[in-house]
Amino acid sequence: MSKPKSVWEEFFADKRSGGHRSSAEEFILKEAKEKLFHLDGGERLLDFGCGAGELLVYYAPEYERLVGADFSASMLEEAGKRIIEKKHENITLILADDKTVWEKLDSSFDRITAAGVIQYLTDEEVDNFIANASKHLNKGGKIILFDLLNPRLYPLWKIGLFSRDFGCWNLFRKIGFEVFTIISAILKNRPKDILGYTHKPCTIENIANKHGFGMEYVQSMYYEYKYHAIIS
Ligand SMILES: C[S@@+](CC[C@H](N)C(=O)[O-])C[C@H]1O[C@@H](n2cnc3c(N)ncnc32)[C@H](O)[C@@H]1O
């Protein structure tokens, strides 16, 4: 018997894109360049929650061997198409979640990364993720978590504080929209916020410290309300 799907597995079951601010190739390329700067080398990379491979295909020329893992078959299907289109032969895709991925890996990595994924894990799941990742990390390797939702900045972004047309009217409109979204999500038994959970930087740092790592906090370049956690 197959295991029941989690609320997020259900949510991503038919999704086909990573929901970047813009799906324009030039924008994704800029995002990938920012991420490659922070990834800062290494030869083997695991992209956990690789989604449709939008970033993974830009990481590929910089690495010898890459593994992309995701629990959404539709996302992986899109990633597969992108990989063929870009003619990359150094990427393996694995259908797995944060618990099963580790037993499916046959090598260790210099970089274990996840972009826009940690928001779908609870604090306890992040703790287990970092514990498992540390066992699959080569000496001197890094775990680089991109674009976590900052609990201080995310509510401000939601009410439009960072938008160019921020004003009273738009503020009320956004608040009204939020209330409507929450009520309709409750009625339809869907996640209240499709962007998942926020994580305090200090919580991630404490988890990193618990597993013997340090954490560097970096503000995300293209998302005002997100941050990166560079764990090494
Ligand atoms: C917002 S998308 C980001 C995709 C990709 N990293 C990118 O930046 O384009 C989040 C991805 O994480 C995957 N995901 C979320 N929680 C996961 C989990 N527990 N195990 C495996 N994949 C997960 C989803 O299926 C989805 O493809």
Short mmCIF file of C-alpha atoms and ligand atoms in Angstrom, two decimals:
data_model
loop_
_atom_site.label_atom_id
_atom_site.label_comp_id
_atom_site.label_asym_id
_atom_site.label_seq_id
_atom_site.Cartn_x
_atom_site.Cartn_y
_atom_site.Cartn_z
CA MET A 1 0.00 0.00 0.00
CA SER A 2 1.41 3.46 -0.90
CA LYS A 3 1.81 6.01 1.90
CA PRO A 4 -0.76 8.86 2.09
CA LYS A 5 0.43 12.11 0.53
CA SER A 6 1.26 15.05 2.78
CA VAL A 7 -0.59 18.32 2.26
CA TRP A 8 2.38 19.73 0.30
CA GLU A 9 2.91 16.59 -1.75
CA GLU A 10 -0.76 16.89 -2.71
CA PHE A 11 -0.31 20.58 -3.51
CA PHE A 12 2.69 20.00 -5.81
CA ALA A 13 1.30 16.82 -7.40
CA ASP A 14 0.22 18.64 -10.58
CA LYS A 15 2.55 21.68 -10.52
CA ARG A 16 4.98 22.27 -13.38
CA SER A 17 6.99 25.34 -12.43
CA GLY A 18 8.91 26.63 -9.43
CA GLY A 19 6.89 29.85 -9.12
CA HIS A 20 9.77 32.27 -9.57
CA ARG A 21 8.99 35.99 -9.55
CA SER A 22 9.28 35.90 -13.33
CA SER A 23 9.39 32.83 -15.54
CA ALA A 24 11.39 34.75 -18.16
CA GLU A 25 14.60 32.90 -18.93
CA GLU A 26 16.71 36.08 -18.38
CA PHE A 27 15.32 36.40 -14.85
CA ILE A 28 15.93 32.74 -13.95
CA LEU A 29 19.47 33.06 -15.32
CA LYS A 30 20.09 36.08 -13.03
CA GLU A 31 18.73 34.11 -10.06
CA ALA A 32 20.93 31.13 -10.96
CA LYS A 33 24.01 33.38 -11.16
CA GLU A 34 23.30 34.76 -7.69
CA LYS A 35 22.93 31.21 -6.38
CA LEU A 36 26.07 29.98 -8.11
CA PHE A 37 27.97 32.82 -6.43
CA HIS A 38 26.86 31.54 -3.00
CA LEU A 39 27.30 27.87 -3.94
CA ASP A 40 30.91 28.84 -4.54
CA GLY A 41 32.29 25.79 -6.30
CA GLY A 42 32.45 22.09 -5.46
CA GLU A 43 32.19 19.19 -7.90
CA ARG A 44 29.13 17.22 -6.83
CA LEU A 45 25.82 18.88 -6.05
CA LEU A 46 22.47 17.69 -4.72
CA ASP A 47 19.57 20.04 -5.54
CA PHE A 48 16.84 18.98 -3.14
CA GLY A 49 13.35 20.07 -4.27
CA CYS A 50 14.76 20.80 -7.73
CA GLY A 51 11.23 21.23 -9.10
CA ALA A 52 11.12 21.78 -12.86
CA GLY A 53 14.92 22.07 -12.91
CA GLU A 54 14.79 25.80 -13.66
CA LEU A 55 17.92 26.50 -11.59
CA LEU A 56 19.44 23.02 -11.85
CA VAL A 57 20.08 23.35 -15.61
CA TYR A 58 22.08 26.52 -14.95
CA TYR A 59 24.08 24.83 -12.19
CA ALA A 60 24.93 21.91 -14.52
CA PRO A 61 27.82 23.44 -16.53
CA GLU A 62 29.60 24.32 -13.25
CA TYR A 63 29.50 20.80 -11.72
CA GLU A 64 30.85 17.40 -12.60
CA ARG A 65 27.84 15.46 -11.31
CA LEU A 66 24.41 16.68 -10.12
CA VAL A 67 21.39 14.99 -8.56
CA GLY A 68 17.98 16.67 -8.54
CA ALA A 69 15.40 15.27 -6.11
CA ASP A 70 11.74 16.17 -5.75
CA PHE A 71 8.52 14.49 -4.55
CA SER A 72 6.47 15.84 -7.46
CA ALA A 73 6.46 13.61 -10.56
CA SER A 74 5.02 16.41 -12.70
CA MET A 75 7.83 18.77 -11.65
CA LEU A 76 10.44 16.10 -12.41
CA GLU A 77 8.86 15.49 -15.81
CA GLU A 78 9.41 19.18 -16.65
CA ALA A 79 12.95 19.00 -15.27
CA GLY A 80 13.62 15.99 -17.53
CA LYS A 81 12.45 17.92 -20.60
CA ARG A 82 14.63 20.91 -19.70
CA ILE A 83 17.68 18.70 -19.20
CA ILE A 84 17.21 17.07 -22.62
CA GLU A 85 16.62 20.47 -24.25
CA LYS A 86 19.87 21.83 -22.75
CA LYS A 87 21.70 18.55 -23.55
CA HIS A 88 23.08 18.04 -20.04
CA GLU A 89 24.37 14.53 -19.43
CA ASN A 90 25.63 14.99 -15.87
CA ILE A 91 22.25 15.20 -14.07
CA THR A 92 20.30 12.37 -12.40
CA LEU A 93 16.72 12.95 -11.22
CA ILE A 94 15.24 11.13 -8.23
CA LEU A 95 11.60 11.01 -7.11
CA ALA A 96 11.85 11.29 -3.32
CA ASP A 97 10.92 13.42 -0.33
CA ASP A 98 12.98 14.78 2.56
CA LYS A 99 12.79 11.42 4.37
CA THR A 100 13.34 8.95 1.51
CA VAL A 101 15.92 10.83 -0.56
CA TRP A 102 18.90 9.79 1.59
CA GLU A 103 18.51 6.05 1.04
CA LYS A 104 18.31 6.64 -2.74
CA LEU A 105 21.66 8.40 -3.02
CA ASP A 106 24.75 6.45 -4.01
CA SER A 107 27.32 9.16 -3.44
CA SER A 108 28.16 12.08 -1.19
CA PHE A 109 28.22 15.74 -2.22
CA ASP A 110 30.28 18.91 -1.98
CA ARG A 111 27.14 21.03 -2.03
CA ILE A 112 23.64 20.14 -0.84
CA THR A 113 21.24 22.87 -1.75
CA ALA A 114 17.50 23.60 -1.72
CA ALA A 115 15.93 26.70 -3.26
CA GLY A 116 12.43 27.72 -2.20
CA VAL A 117 11.87 24.39 -0.46
CA ILE A 118 12.61 24.81 3.26
CA GLN A 119 9.35 26.76 3.63
CA TYR A 120 7.52 23.46 3.10
CA LEU A 121 9.31 21.79 6.02
CA THR A 122 8.56 22.22 9.73
CA ASP A 123 11.40 23.12 12.12
CA GLU A 124 11.65 19.46 13.10
CA GLU A 125 11.86 18.39 9.45
CA VAL A 126 14.56 21.02 8.82
CA ASP A 127 16.49 19.60 11.78
CA ASN A 128 16.26 16.07 10.34
CA PHE A 129 17.13 17.37 6.88
CA ILE A 130 20.34 19.00 8.12
CA ALA A 131 21.23 15.93 10.20
CA ASN A 132 20.84 13.66 7.15
CA ALA A 133 22.49 16.11 4.77
CA SER A 134 25.55 16.31 7.05
CA LYS A 135 26.01 12.53 6.64
CA HIS A 136 26.07 12.91 2.85
CA LEU A 137 28.43 15.86 2.75
CA ASN A 138 32.06 15.59 1.68
CA LYS A 139 34.75 17.12 3.89
CA GLY A 140 34.59 20.91 3.63
CA GLY A 141 31.15 20.68 1.97
CA LYS A 142 28.30 23.14 2.46
CA ILE A 143 24.52 22.97 2.87
CA ILE A 144 23.06 26.02 1.19
CA LEU A 145 19.41 26.78 1.78
CA PHE A 146 18.11 29.45 -0.55
CA ASP A 147 15.11 31.74 -0.21
CA LEU A 148 13.69 30.95 3.22
CA LEU A 149 10.72 33.12 4.21
CA ASN A 150 11.78 35.73 6.76
CA PRO A 151 9.01 35.97 9.42
CA ARG A 152 9.71 39.69 9.94
CA LEU A 153 9.69 40.73 6.29
CA TYR A 154 7.18 38.31 4.77
CA PRO A 155 4.05 39.92 6.35
CA LEU A 156 5.28 43.34 5.16
CA TRP A 157 5.68 42.01 1.62
CA LYS A 158 2.21 40.47 1.79
CA ILE A 159 0.60 43.79 2.59
CA GLY A 160 2.48 45.33 -0.32
CA LEU A 161 5.02 47.42 1.63
CA PHE A 162 7.74 46.68 -0.94
CA SER A 163 5.57 47.39 -3.98
CA ARG A 164 6.05 50.62 -5.94
CA ASP A 165 2.37 51.59 -5.62
CA PHE A 166 2.13 51.10 -1.84
CA GLY A 167 -0.62 53.27 -0.33
CA CYS A 168 -3.71 53.14 1.91
CA TRP A 169 -6.07 51.88 -0.79
CA ASN A 170 -3.72 49.07 -1.85
CA LEU A 171 -3.06 48.21 1.80
CA PHE A 172 -6.80 47.65 2.48
CA ARG A 173 -7.17 45.76 -0.81
CA LYS A 174 -4.26 43.42 0.07
CA ILE A 175 -5.55 42.82 3.61
CA GLY A 176 -9.03 42.07 2.20
CA PHE A 177 -7.51 39.68 -0.33
CA GLU A 178 -5.51 37.90 2.39
CA VAL A 179 -8.59 37.43 4.58
CA PHE A 180 -10.55 36.08 1.57
CA THR A 181 -7.69 33.69 0.65
CA ILE A 182 -7.45 32.33 4.20
CA ILE A 183 -11.21 31.79 4.51
CA SER A 184 -11.48 30.08 1.12
CA ALA A 185 -8.44 27.88 1.92
CA ILE A 186 -10.04 26.80 5.20
CA LEU A 187 -13.33 26.02 3.41
CA LYS A 188 -11.56 24.04 0.68
CA ASN A 189 -9.26 22.32 3.18
CA ARG A 190 -6.17 23.66 1.36
CA PRO A 191 -2.98 25.16 2.87
CA LYS A 192 -3.72 28.67 4.20
CA ASP A 193 -0.62 30.05 2.58
CA ILE A 194 0.70 28.36 -0.54
CA LEU A 195 4.14 29.78 0.22
CA GLY A 196 4.37 27.56 3.29
CA TYR A 197 5.98 28.34 6.65
CA THR A 198 8.35 31.09 7.72
CA HIS A 199 11.56 30.21 9.59
CA LYS A 200 13.42 32.55 11.92
CA PRO A 201 17.10 32.86 10.93
CA CYS A 202 18.07 32.16 14.57
CA THR A 203 16.11 28.87 14.53
CA ILE A 204 18.00 27.70 11.43
CA GLU A 205 21.27 28.87 12.99
CA ASN A 206 20.53 26.92 16.21
CA ILE A 207 19.80 23.79 14.18
CA ALA A 208 23.03 24.29 12.21
CA ASN A 209 25.02 24.75 15.45
CA LYS A 210 23.43 21.63 16.97
CA HIS A 211 24.87 19.61 14.08
CA GLY A 212 28.30 21.19 14.39
CA PHE A 213 28.00 23.82 11.65
CA GLY A 214 28.01 27.60 11.53
CA MET A 215 25.47 29.61 9.56
CA GLU A 216 25.89 32.74 7.51
CA TYR A 217 22.75 34.84 6.90
CA VAL A 218 22.51 36.41 3.44
CA GLN A 219 19.67 38.62 2.20
CA SER A 220 18.11 37.23 -0.99
CA MET A 221 18.94 39.47 -3.94
CA TYR A 222 15.69 39.11 -5.89
CA TYR A 223 13.13 38.52 -3.10
CA GLU A 224 12.99 41.25 -0.43
CA TYR A 225 11.29 38.97 2.10
CA LYS A 226 13.55 35.93 1.74
CA TYR A 227 17.03 35.04 2.99
CA HIS A 228 19.65 32.40 2.35
CA ALA A 229 21.25 30.22 5.03
CA ILE A 230 24.79 29.18 4.17
CA ILE A 231 25.69 26.33 6.47
CA SER A 232 29.30 25.17 6.61
C1 LIG B 1 8.83 26.53 -5.02
S1 LIG B 1 9.35 25.05 -5.78
C2 LIG B 1 11.07 25.40 -6.11
C3 LIG B 1 11.66 24.51 -7.17
C4 LIG B 1 13.13 24.76 -7.49
N1 LIG B 1 13.99 24.58 -6.36
C5 LIG B 1 13.32 26.13 -8.07
O1 LIG B 1 13.84 27.01 -7.37
O2 LIG B 1 12.92 26.33 -9.22
C6 LIG B 1 9.43 23.94 -4.41
C7 LIG B 1 9.74 22.49 -4.84
O3 LIG B 1 10.03 21.74 -3.68
C8 LIG B 1 9.41 20.48 -3.79
N2 LIG B 1 9.22 20.00 -2.41
C9 LIG B 1 8.60 20.63 -1.39
N3 LIG B 1 8.65 19.90 -0.28
C10 LIG B 1 9.33 18.77 -0.59
C11 LIG B 1 9.69 17.59 0.14
N4 LIG B 1 9.37 17.46 1.43
N5 LIG B 1 10.35 16.61 -0.50
C12 LIG B 1 10.69 16.74 -1.82
N6 LIG B 1 10.36 17.82 -2.57
C13 LIG B 1 9.69 18.83 -1.96
C14 LIG B 1 8.13 20.75 -4.55
O4 LIG B 1 7.62 19.61 -5.18
C15 LIG B 1 8.59 21.81 -5.54
O5 LIG B 1 9.02 21.25 -6.74
#
